């Protein structure tokens, strides 16, 4: 199901720096992005930096067209949660976005879909836009279980209802395509995006943006962006190179 032509899609290309960067490296990357941002045209640009560098992102990007966000958020407002970062703290650094339930956090930190939904709620409560990540493993796909797994991951998010859904972004990232150089074909990606779109539409939130992620680069972005239900990209490795990241954004027709 595609969005109505009367409401043109605003594409979003978001970098996920993961645990990469330093003050010096980030300064170079951010200045390259700022210098070339006009190449992205109408495409919205964002970077999700490691928490210690949000202050640097805020200072460098304020007043530019590039927005920034974090890679995780606590479900708690405050208290004895050593190492956690609250949504209000992210808002203090003017974050627009926060990734919730990236597959690396689901796999390495045991984040359940219920916890991911609670993180999305915490983010919304502080005025941030959660970017909720879902995706199947290769074993799930080979077993014909991709939609079933993604459906289970989506359930607690869909249960939040149309208003919450309209204030978030979803990201489909097949685990087997992340950091592997192996991208889903545009048809494989569209099939899942169409499935997610139908689930959103059933809740009255068909306009919620759905990003694709997993080895996106300038060479494969245009074919992905040509799919009717792909509204942008969540980019890992290629977001660490300013030129490559901007070329991805410039691939939107
Ligand atoms: P990748 O990572 O582009 O390096 O595959 C994407 C992601 O994990 O968000």
PDB file of C-alpha atoms and ligand atoms in Angstrom:
ATOM      1  CA  UNK A   1       0.000   0.000   0.000  1.00  0.00           C
ATOM      2  CA  UNK A   2       1.559   3.273  -1.042  1.00  0.00           C
ATOM      3  CA  UNK A   3       0.988   6.689   0.411  1.00  0.00           C
ATOM      4  CA  UNK A   4      -1.327   8.985  -1.436  1.00  0.00           C
ATOM      5  CA  UNK A   5       0.360  11.100  -4.117  1.00  0.00           C
ATOM      6  CA  UNK A   6      -1.326  14.195  -2.680  1.00  0.00           C
ATOM      7  CA  UNK A   7       0.985  13.929   0.331  1.00  0.00           C
ATOM      8  CA  UNK A   8       4.518  13.751  -1.046  1.00  0.00           C
ATOM      9  CA  UNK A   9       6.859  11.678   1.042  1.00  0.00           C
ATOM     10  CA  UNK A  10       9.547  13.487   2.979  1.00  0.00           C
ATOM     11  CA  UNK A  11      12.519  11.149   2.778  1.00  0.00           C
ATOM     12  CA  UNK A  12      14.732  10.724   5.796  1.00  0.00           C
ATOM     13  CA  UNK A  13      18.342   9.550   5.593  1.00  0.00           C
ATOM     14  CA  UNK A  14      19.699   8.829   9.056  1.00  0.00           C
ATOM     15  CA  UNK A  15      23.204   7.813  10.032  1.00  0.00           C
ATOM     16  CA  UNK A  16      23.801   5.361  12.844  1.00  0.00           C
ATOM     17  CA  UNK A  17      27.386   5.892  13.885  1.00  0.00           C
ATOM     18  CA  UNK A  18      27.213   2.985  16.342  1.00  0.00           C
ATOM     19  CA  UNK A  19      30.295   2.985  18.638  1.00  0.00           C
ATOM     20  CA  UNK A  20      32.532   4.887  16.257  1.00  0.00           C
ATOM     21  CA  UNK A  21      34.036   8.344  16.421  1.00  0.00           C
ATOM     22  CA  UNK A  22      36.196  10.713  18.415  1.00  0.00           C
ATOM     23  CA  UNK A  23      35.988  14.457  18.926  1.00  0.00           C
ATOM     24  CA  UNK A  24      38.452  14.958  16.065  1.00  0.00           C
ATOM     25  CA  UNK A  25      36.883  12.418  13.673  1.00  0.00           C
ATOM     26  CA  UNK A  26      33.380  13.716  14.365  1.00  0.00           C
ATOM     27  CA  UNK A  27      34.449  17.315  13.781  1.00  0.00           C
ATOM     28  CA  UNK A  28      35.734  16.364  10.324  1.00  0.00           C
ATOM     29  CA  UNK A  29      32.679  14.248   9.491  1.00  0.00           C
ATOM     30  CA  UNK A  30      30.186  16.862  10.688  1.00  0.00           C
ATOM     31  CA  UNK A  31      31.902  19.701   8.866  1.00  0.00           C
ATOM     32  CA  UNK A  32      31.825  17.602   5.666  1.00  0.00           C
ATOM     33  CA  UNK A  33      28.117  16.980   6.158  1.00  0.00           C
ATOM     34  CA  UNK A  34      27.340  20.619   6.849  1.00  0.00           C
ATOM     35  CA  UNK A  35      29.373  21.758   3.851  1.00  0.00           C
ATOM     36  CA  UNK A  36      27.562  19.366   1.495  1.00  0.00           C
ATOM     37  CA  UNK A  37      24.096  19.282   3.060  1.00  0.00           C
ATOM     38  CA  UNK A  38      22.495  21.152   0.190  1.00  0.00           C
ATOM     39  CA  UNK A  39      23.190  18.112  -2.002  1.00  0.00           C
ATOM     40  CA  UNK A  40      20.450  16.325  -0.067  1.00  0.00           C
ATOM     41  CA  UNK A  41      17.837  18.685  -1.489  1.00  0.00           C
ATOM     42  CA  UNK A  42      14.497  18.053   0.244  1.00  0.00           C
ATOM     43  CA  UNK A  43      15.732  14.936   1.990  1.00  0.00           C
ATOM     44  CA  UNK A  44      15.891  15.251   5.761  1.00  0.00           C
ATOM     45  CA  UNK A  45      19.342  14.361   7.155  1.00  0.00           C
ATOM     46  CA  UNK A  46      20.073  13.064  10.629  1.00  0.00           C
ATOM     47  CA  UNK A  47      22.940  11.481  12.542  1.00  0.00           C
ATOM     48  CA  UNK A  48      22.670   9.270  15.626  1.00  0.00           C
ATOM     49  CA  UNK A  49      25.870   9.763  17.605  1.00  0.00           C
ATOM     50  CA  UNK A  50      27.229   7.971  20.684  1.00  0.00           C
ATOM     51  CA  UNK A  51      25.855   9.683  23.813  1.00  0.00           C
ATOM     52  CA  UNK A  52      29.111  11.452  24.828  1.00  0.00           C
ATOM     53  CA  UNK A  53      29.176  13.235  21.466  1.00  0.00           C
ATOM     54  CA  UNK A  54      25.626  14.590  21.518  1.00  0.00           C
ATOM     55  CA  UNK A  55      26.918  17.852  22.957  1.00  0.00           C
ATOM     56  CA  UNK A  56      29.339  18.131  20.034  1.00  0.00           C
ATOM     57  CA  UNK A  57      26.539  17.314  17.562  1.00  0.00           C
ATOM     58  CA  UNK A  58      24.297  19.903  19.221  1.00  0.00           C
ATOM     59  CA  UNK A  59      26.984  22.616  19.132  1.00  0.00           C
ATOM     60  CA  UNK A  60      28.056  21.848  15.568  1.00  0.00           C
ATOM     61  CA  UNK A  61      24.687  21.237  13.941  1.00  0.00           C
ATOM     62  CA  UNK A  62      22.465  23.828  15.624  1.00  0.00           C
ATOM     63  CA  UNK A  63      21.327  26.242  12.934  1.00  0.00           C
ATOM     64  CA  UNK A  64      22.086  23.776  10.103  1.00  0.00           C
ATOM     65  CA  UNK A  65      19.661  21.582   8.176  1.00  0.00           C
ATOM     66  CA  UNK A  66      21.053  18.444   9.830  1.00  0.00           C
ATOM     67  CA  UNK A  67      19.300  16.976  12.851  1.00  0.00           C
ATOM     68  CA  UNK A  68      20.776  14.579  15.411  1.00  0.00           C
ATOM     69  CA  UNK A  69      19.768  11.900  17.841  1.00  0.00           C
ATOM     70  CA  UNK A  70      20.885   9.088  20.126  1.00  0.00           C
ATOM     71  CA  UNK A  71      21.179   5.349  19.710  1.00  0.00           C
ATOM     72  CA  UNK A  72      19.307   4.213  22.819  1.00  0.00           C
ATOM     73  CA  UNK A  73      17.247   5.580  25.705  1.00  0.00           C
ATOM     74  CA  UNK A  74      16.246   4.424  29.168  1.00  0.00           C
ATOM     75  CA  UNK A  75      12.621   3.640  29.975  1.00  0.00           C
ATOM     76  CA  UNK A  76      13.137   5.395  33.318  1.00  0.00           C
ATOM     77  CA  UNK A  77      12.845   9.122  33.999  1.00  0.00           C
ATOM     78  CA  UNK A  78      15.573   9.287  36.663  1.00  0.00           C
ATOM     79  CA  UNK A  79      16.991   7.343  39.562  1.00  0.00           C
ATOM     80  CA  UNK A  80      19.428   4.596  40.466  1.00  0.00           C
ATOM     81  CA  UNK A  81      20.020   3.262  36.951  1.00  0.00           C
ATOM     82  CA  UNK A  82      23.786   3.408  36.568  1.00  0.00           C
ATOM     83  CA  UNK A  83      24.859   3.889  32.983  1.00  0.00           C
ATOM     84  CA  UNK A  84      21.400   4.719  31.673  1.00  0.00           C
ATOM     85  CA  UNK A  85      20.491   7.918  29.828  1.00  0.00           C
ATOM     86  CA  UNK A  86      16.962   9.319  30.080  1.00  0.00           C
ATOM     87  CA  UNK A  87      14.895  10.799  27.283  1.00  0.00           C
ATOM     88  CA  UNK A  88      14.875  14.159  29.096  1.00  0.00           C
ATOM     89  CA  UNK A  89      18.694  14.130  29.092  1.00  0.00           C
ATOM     90  CA  UNK A  90      18.661  13.559  25.328  1.00  0.00           C
ATOM     91  CA  UNK A  91      16.169  16.413  24.972  1.00  0.00           C
ATOM     92  CA  UNK A  92      18.610  18.627  26.903  1.00  0.00           C
ATOM     93  CA  UNK A  93      20.995  18.190  23.982  1.00  0.00           C
ATOM     94  CA  UNK A  94      18.215  19.009  21.498  1.00  0.00           C
ATOM     95  CA  UNK A  95      18.062  15.497  20.075  1.00  0.00           C
ATOM     96  CA  UNK A  96      15.248  15.051  17.568  1.00  0.00           C
ATOM     97  CA  UNK A  97      15.531  11.267  17.338  1.00  0.00           C
ATOM     98  CA  UNK A  98      16.436   8.164  19.259  1.00  0.00           C
ATOM     99  CA  UNK A  99      16.891   4.657  17.927  1.00  0.00           C
ATOM    100  CA  UNK A 100      14.840   2.111  19.857  1.00  0.00           C
ATOM    101  CA  UNK A 101      15.408  -1.623  19.594  1.00  0.00           C
ATOM    102  CA  UNK A 102      18.265  -1.686  17.119  1.00  0.00           C
ATOM    103  CA  UNK A 103      18.989  -5.366  16.402  1.00  0.00           C
ATOM    104  CA  UNK A 104      22.385  -5.075  18.101  1.00  0.00           C
ATOM    105  CA  UNK A 105      20.652  -4.042  21.307  1.00  0.00           C
ATOM    106  CA  UNK A 106      17.991  -6.716  20.962  1.00  0.00           C
ATOM    107  CA  UNK A 107      20.690  -9.370  20.394  1.00  0.00           C
ATOM    108  CA  UNK A 108      23.458  -8.198  22.733  1.00  0.00           C
ATOM    109  CA  UNK A 109      21.420  -6.614  25.504  1.00  0.00           C
ATOM    110  CA  UNK A 110      18.384  -8.862  25.470  1.00  0.00           C
ATOM    111  CA  UNK A 111      15.947  -6.064  24.684  1.00  0.00           C
ATOM    112  CA  UNK A 112      12.435  -7.464  24.305  1.00  0.00           C
ATOM    113  CA  UNK A 113       9.830  -5.947  22.020  1.00  0.00           C
ATOM    114  CA  UNK A 114       7.863  -4.862  25.094  1.00  0.00           C
ATOM    115  CA  UNK A 115      10.928  -3.011  26.424  1.00  0.00           C
ATOM    116  CA  UNK A 116      11.488  -1.422  23.004  1.00  0.00           C
ATOM    117  CA  UNK A 117       7.887  -0.159  23.032  1.00  0.00           C
ATOM    118  CA  UNK A 118       8.420   1.259  26.536  1.00  0.00           C
ATOM    119  CA  UNK A 119      11.524   3.065  25.268  1.00  0.00           C
ATOM    120  CA  UNK A 120       9.483   4.525  22.402  1.00  0.00           C
ATOM    121  CA  UNK A 121       6.924   5.773  24.928  1.00  0.00           C
ATOM    122  CA  UNK A 122       9.684   7.352  27.048  1.00  0.00           C
ATOM    123  CA  UNK A 123      11.081   9.072  23.956  1.00  0.00           C
ATOM    124  CA  UNK A 124       7.681  10.416  22.911  1.00  0.00           C
ATOM    125  CA  UNK A 125       7.131  11.707  26.436  1.00  0.00           C
ATOM    126  CA  UNK A 126      10.228  13.917  26.101  1.00  0.00           C
ATOM    127  CA  UNK A 127       9.253  15.174  22.658  1.00  0.00           C
ATOM    128  CA  UNK A 128      11.728  12.963  20.765  1.00  0.00           C
ATOM    129  CA  UNK A 129      10.855  10.916  17.704  1.00  0.00           C
ATOM    130  CA  UNK A 130      11.591   7.240  18.328  1.00  0.00           C
ATOM    131  CA  UNK A 131      12.994   5.305  15.382  1.00  0.00           C
ATOM    132  CA  UNK A 132      11.843   1.780  16.160  1.00  0.00           C
ATOM    133  CA  UNK A 133      13.913  -0.928  14.484  1.00  0.00           C
ATOM    134  CA  UNK A 134      12.597  -4.342  13.500  1.00  0.00           C
ATOM    135  CA  UNK A 135      14.036  -7.137  11.399  1.00  0.00           C
ATOM    136  CA  UNK A 136      14.458 -10.874  11.055  1.00  0.00           C
ATOM    137  CA  UNK A 137      17.588 -13.036  11.203  1.00  0.00           C
ATOM    138  CA  UNK A 138      18.716 -15.160   8.281  1.00  0.00           C
ATOM    139  CA  UNK A 139      17.456 -18.263  10.113  1.00  0.00           C
ATOM    140  CA  UNK A 140      14.016 -16.630  10.465  1.00  0.00           C
ATOM    141  CA  UNK A 141      13.960 -15.781   6.762  1.00  0.00           C
ATOM    142  CA  UNK A 142      15.149 -19.215   5.667  1.00  0.00           C
ATOM    143  CA  UNK A 143      12.416 -20.757   7.815  1.00  0.00           C
ATOM    144  CA  UNK A 144       9.791 -18.573   6.095  1.00  0.00           C
ATOM    145  CA  UNK A 145       9.199 -16.774   9.399  1.00  0.00           C
ATOM    146  CA  UNK A 146      10.247 -13.214   8.492  1.00  0.00           C
ATOM    147  CA  UNK A 147       6.759 -11.667   8.625  1.00  0.00           C
ATOM    148  CA  UNK A 148       5.838 -13.640  11.710  1.00  0.00           C
ATOM    149  CA  UNK A 149       8.950 -12.415  13.595  1.00  0.00           C
ATOM    150  CA  UNK A 150       8.503  -8.826  12.435  1.00  0.00           C
ATOM    151  CA  UNK A 151       4.800  -8.988  13.282  1.00  0.00           C
ATOM    152  CA  UNK A 152       5.695 -10.064  16.839  1.00  0.00           C
ATOM    153  CA  UNK A 153       8.240  -7.231  17.118  1.00  0.00           C
ATOM    154  CA  UNK A 154       5.633  -4.748  15.879  1.00  0.00           C
ATOM    155  CA  UNK A 155       2.737  -5.846  18.085  1.00  0.00           C
ATOM    156  CA  UNK A 156       3.583  -3.821  21.221  1.00  0.00           C
ATOM    157  CA  UNK A 157       4.404  -0.813  19.039  1.00  0.00           C
ATOM    158  CA  UNK A 158       1.142  -1.024  17.095  1.00  0.00           C
ATOM    159  CA  UNK A 159      -0.703  -1.321  20.402  1.00  0.00           C
ATOM    160  CA  UNK A 160       0.406   2.230  21.230  1.00  0.00           C
ATOM    161  CA  UNK A 161      -2.192   3.480  18.757  1.00  0.00           C
ATOM    162  CA  UNK A 162      -2.467   5.902  15.866  1.00  0.00           C
ATOM    163  CA  UNK A 163      -1.390   9.063  17.672  1.00  0.00           C
ATOM    164  CA  UNK A 164       1.854   7.541  18.969  1.00  0.00           C
ATOM    165  CA  UNK A 165       2.524   5.794  15.662  1.00  0.00           C
ATOM    166  CA  UNK A 166       2.095   9.023  13.750  1.00  0.00           C
ATOM    167  CA  UNK A 167       4.859  10.556  15.893  1.00  0.00           C
ATOM    168  CA  UNK A 168       7.442   7.841  15.281  1.00  0.00           C
ATOM    169  CA  UNK A 169       9.507   6.335  12.497  1.00  0.00           C
ATOM    170  CA  UNK A 170       9.937   2.621  11.864  1.00  0.00           C
ATOM    171  CA  UNK A 171      13.064   1.059  10.413  1.00  0.00           C
ATOM    172  CA  UNK A 172      13.186  -2.337   8.755  1.00  0.00           C
ATOM    173  CA  UNK A 173      16.670  -3.750   9.104  1.00  0.00           C
ATOM    174  CA  UNK A 174      17.090  -7.411   8.199  1.00  0.00           C
ATOM    175  CA  UNK A 175      19.765  -8.645  10.615  1.00  0.00           C
ATOM    176  CA  UNK A 176      21.458 -10.596   7.825  1.00  0.00           C
ATOM    177  CA  UNK A 177      22.019  -7.388   5.863  1.00  0.00           C
ATOM    178  CA  UNK A 178      23.546  -5.297   8.666  1.00  0.00           C
ATOM    179  CA  UNK A 179      27.264  -4.704   8.270  1.00  0.00           C
ATOM    180  CA  UNK A 180      27.528  -7.703   5.949  1.00  0.00           C
ATOM    181  CA  UNK A 181      27.652  -5.943   2.597  1.00  0.00           C
ATOM    182  CA  UNK A 182      24.598  -8.018   1.694  1.00  0.00           C
ATOM    183  CA  UNK A 183      21.596  -5.758   1.066  1.00  0.00           C
ATOM    184  CA  UNK A 184      18.046  -6.998   0.710  1.00  0.00           C
ATOM    185  CA  UNK A 185      17.018  -6.666  -2.908  1.00  0.00           C
ATOM    186  CA  UNK A 186      14.652  -3.753  -3.491  1.00  0.00           C
ATOM    187  CA  UNK A 187      11.868  -6.315  -4.008  1.00  0.00           C
ATOM    188  CA  UNK A 188      12.654  -8.162  -0.765  1.00  0.00           C
ATOM    189  CA  UNK A 189      12.754  -4.868   1.132  1.00  0.00           C
ATOM    190  CA  UNK A 190       9.533  -3.598  -0.463  1.00  0.00           C
ATOM    191  CA  UNK A 191       7.716  -6.828   0.403  1.00  0.00           C
ATOM    192  CA  UNK A 192       8.440  -6.291   4.105  1.00  0.00           C
ATOM    193  CA  UNK A 193       7.830  -2.540   3.944  1.00  0.00           C
ATOM    194  CA  UNK A 194       4.457  -3.255   2.338  1.00  0.00           C
ATOM    195  CA  UNK A 195       3.670  -5.672   5.154  1.00  0.00           C
ATOM    196  CA  UNK A 196       4.627  -3.060   7.773  1.00  0.00           C
ATOM    197  CA  UNK A 197       2.656  -0.357   5.909  1.00  0.00           C
ATOM    198  CA  UNK A 198      -0.453  -2.532   5.925  1.00  0.00           C
ATOM    199  CA  UNK A 199      -0.069  -3.115   9.670  1.00  0.00           C
ATOM    200  CA  UNK A 200       0.308   0.637  10.245  1.00  0.00           C
ATOM    201  CA  UNK A 201      -2.676   1.401   8.006  1.00  0.00           C
ATOM    202  CA  UNK A 202      -4.827  -0.968  10.045  1.00  0.00           C
ATOM    203  CA  UNK A 203      -4.076   1.236  13.050  1.00  0.00           C
ATOM    204  CA  UNK A 204      -4.824   4.418  11.098  1.00  0.00           C
ATOM    205  CA  UNK A 205      -1.151   5.378  10.756  1.00  0.00           C
ATOM    206  CA  UNK A 206      -0.355   4.674   7.101  1.00  0.00           C
ATOM    207  CA  UNK A 207       1.728   7.866   6.851  1.00  0.00           C
ATOM    208  CA  UNK A 208       4.341   6.771   9.393  1.00  0.00           C
ATOM    209  CA  UNK A 209       7.713   6.682   7.686  1.00  0.00           C
ATOM    210  CA  UNK A 210       9.454   3.346   7.226  1.00  0.00           C
ATOM    211  CA  UNK A 211      13.231   3.409   6.685  1.00  0.00           C
ATOM    212  CA  UNK A 212      15.246   0.574   5.228  1.00  0.00           C
ATOM    213  CA  UNK A 213      18.587  -0.322   6.796  1.00  0.00           C
ATOM    214  CA  UNK A 214      21.288  -2.885   6.120  1.00  0.00           C
ATOM    215  CA  UNK A 215      24.390  -2.218   3.997  1.00  0.00           C
ATOM    216  CA  UNK A 216      22.823   0.818   2.305  1.00  0.00           C
ATOM    217  CA  UNK A 217      25.350   2.688   0.191  1.00  0.00           C
ATOM    218  CA  UNK A 218      25.255   5.167  -2.662  1.00  0.00           C
ATOM    219  CA  UNK A 219      25.419   2.324  -5.187  1.00  0.00           C
ATOM    220  CA  UNK A 220      22.207   0.631  -4.011  1.00  0.00           C
ATOM    221  CA  UNK A 221      20.206   3.503  -2.504  1.00  0.00           C
ATOM    222  CA  UNK A 222      18.363   4.709  -5.613  1.00  0.00           C
ATOM    223  CA  UNK A 223      16.810   1.305  -6.324  1.00  0.00           C
ATOM    224  CA  UNK A 224      15.691   1.003  -2.708  1.00  0.00           C
ATOM    225  CA  UNK A 225      14.268   4.543  -2.647  1.00  0.00           C
ATOM    226  CA  UNK A 226      12.289   3.823  -5.832  1.00  0.00           C
ATOM    227  CA  UNK A 227      10.123   1.358  -3.889  1.00  0.00           C
ATOM    228  CA  UNK A 228       6.725   2.751  -2.944  1.00  0.00           C
ATOM    229  CA  UNK A 229       6.939   2.013   0.781  1.00  0.00           C
ATOM    230  CA  UNK A 230      10.593   2.872   1.461  1.00  0.00           C
ATOM    231  CA  UNK A 231      10.756   6.379   2.915  1.00  0.00           C
ATOM    232  CA  UNK A 232      14.474   6.642   3.529  1.00  0.00           C
ATOM    233  CA  UNK A 233      17.398   4.783   5.019  1.00  0.00           C
ATOM    234  CA  UNK A 234      19.090   4.017   8.307  1.00  0.00           C
ATOM    235  CA  UNK A 235      22.758   3.887   7.393  1.00  0.00           C
ATOM    236  CA  UNK A 236      25.549   2.382   9.483  1.00  0.00           C
ATOM    237  CA  UNK A 237      29.007   2.005   7.948  1.00  0.00           C
ATOM    238  CA  UNK A 238      28.402   4.343   5.025  1.00  0.00           C
ATOM    239  CA  UNK A 239      27.301   7.150   7.369  1.00  0.00           C
ATOM    240  CA  UNK A 240      30.887   7.531   8.610  1.00  0.00           C
ATOM    241  CA  UNK A 241      32.015   8.919   5.251  1.00  0.00           C
ATOM    242  CA  UNK A 242      30.479  12.342   4.573  1.00  0.00           C
ATOM    243  CA  UNK A 243      30.581  12.066   0.807  1.00  0.00           C
ATOM    244  CA  UNK A 244      29.069   8.585   0.722  1.00  0.00           C
ATOM    245  CA  UNK A 245      26.322   9.537   3.175  1.00  0.00           C
ATOM    246  CA  UNK A 246      25.426  12.639   1.159  1.00  0.00           C
ATOM    247  CA  UNK A 247      25.476  10.604  -2.057  1.00  0.00           C
ATOM    248  CA  UNK A 248      22.924   8.246  -0.494  1.00  0.00           C
ATOM    249  CA  UNK A 249      20.648  11.192   0.275  1.00  0.00           C
ATOM    250  CA  UNK A 250      21.221  12.597  -3.200  1.00  0.00           C
ATOM    251  CA  UNK A 251      20.001   9.268  -4.648  1.00  0.00           C
ATOM    252  CA  UNK A 252      16.402  10.167  -3.860  1.00  0.00           C
ATOM    253  CA  UNK A 253      14.924  10.882  -7.273  1.00  0.00           C
TER     254      UNK A 253
HETATM  255  P1  LIG B   1      25.049  -0.960   8.020  1.00  0.00           P
HETATM  256  O1  LIG B   1      24.280  -0.786   9.420  1.00  0.00           O
HETATM  257  O2  LIG B   1      24.585   0.126   7.100  1.00  0.00           O
HETATM  258  O3  LIG B   1      26.509  -0.849   8.379  1.00  0.00           O
HETATM  259  O4  LIG B   1      24.691  -2.326   7.499  1.00  0.00           O
HETATM  260  C1  LIG B   1      22.936  -0.403   9.455  1.00  0.00           C
HETATM  261  C2  LIG B   1      22.442  -0.356  10.879  1.00  0.00           C
HETATM  262  O5  LIG B   1      22.817  -1.218  11.690  1.00  0.00           O
HETATM  263  O6  LIG B   1      21.666   0.542  11.267  1.00  0.00           O
END
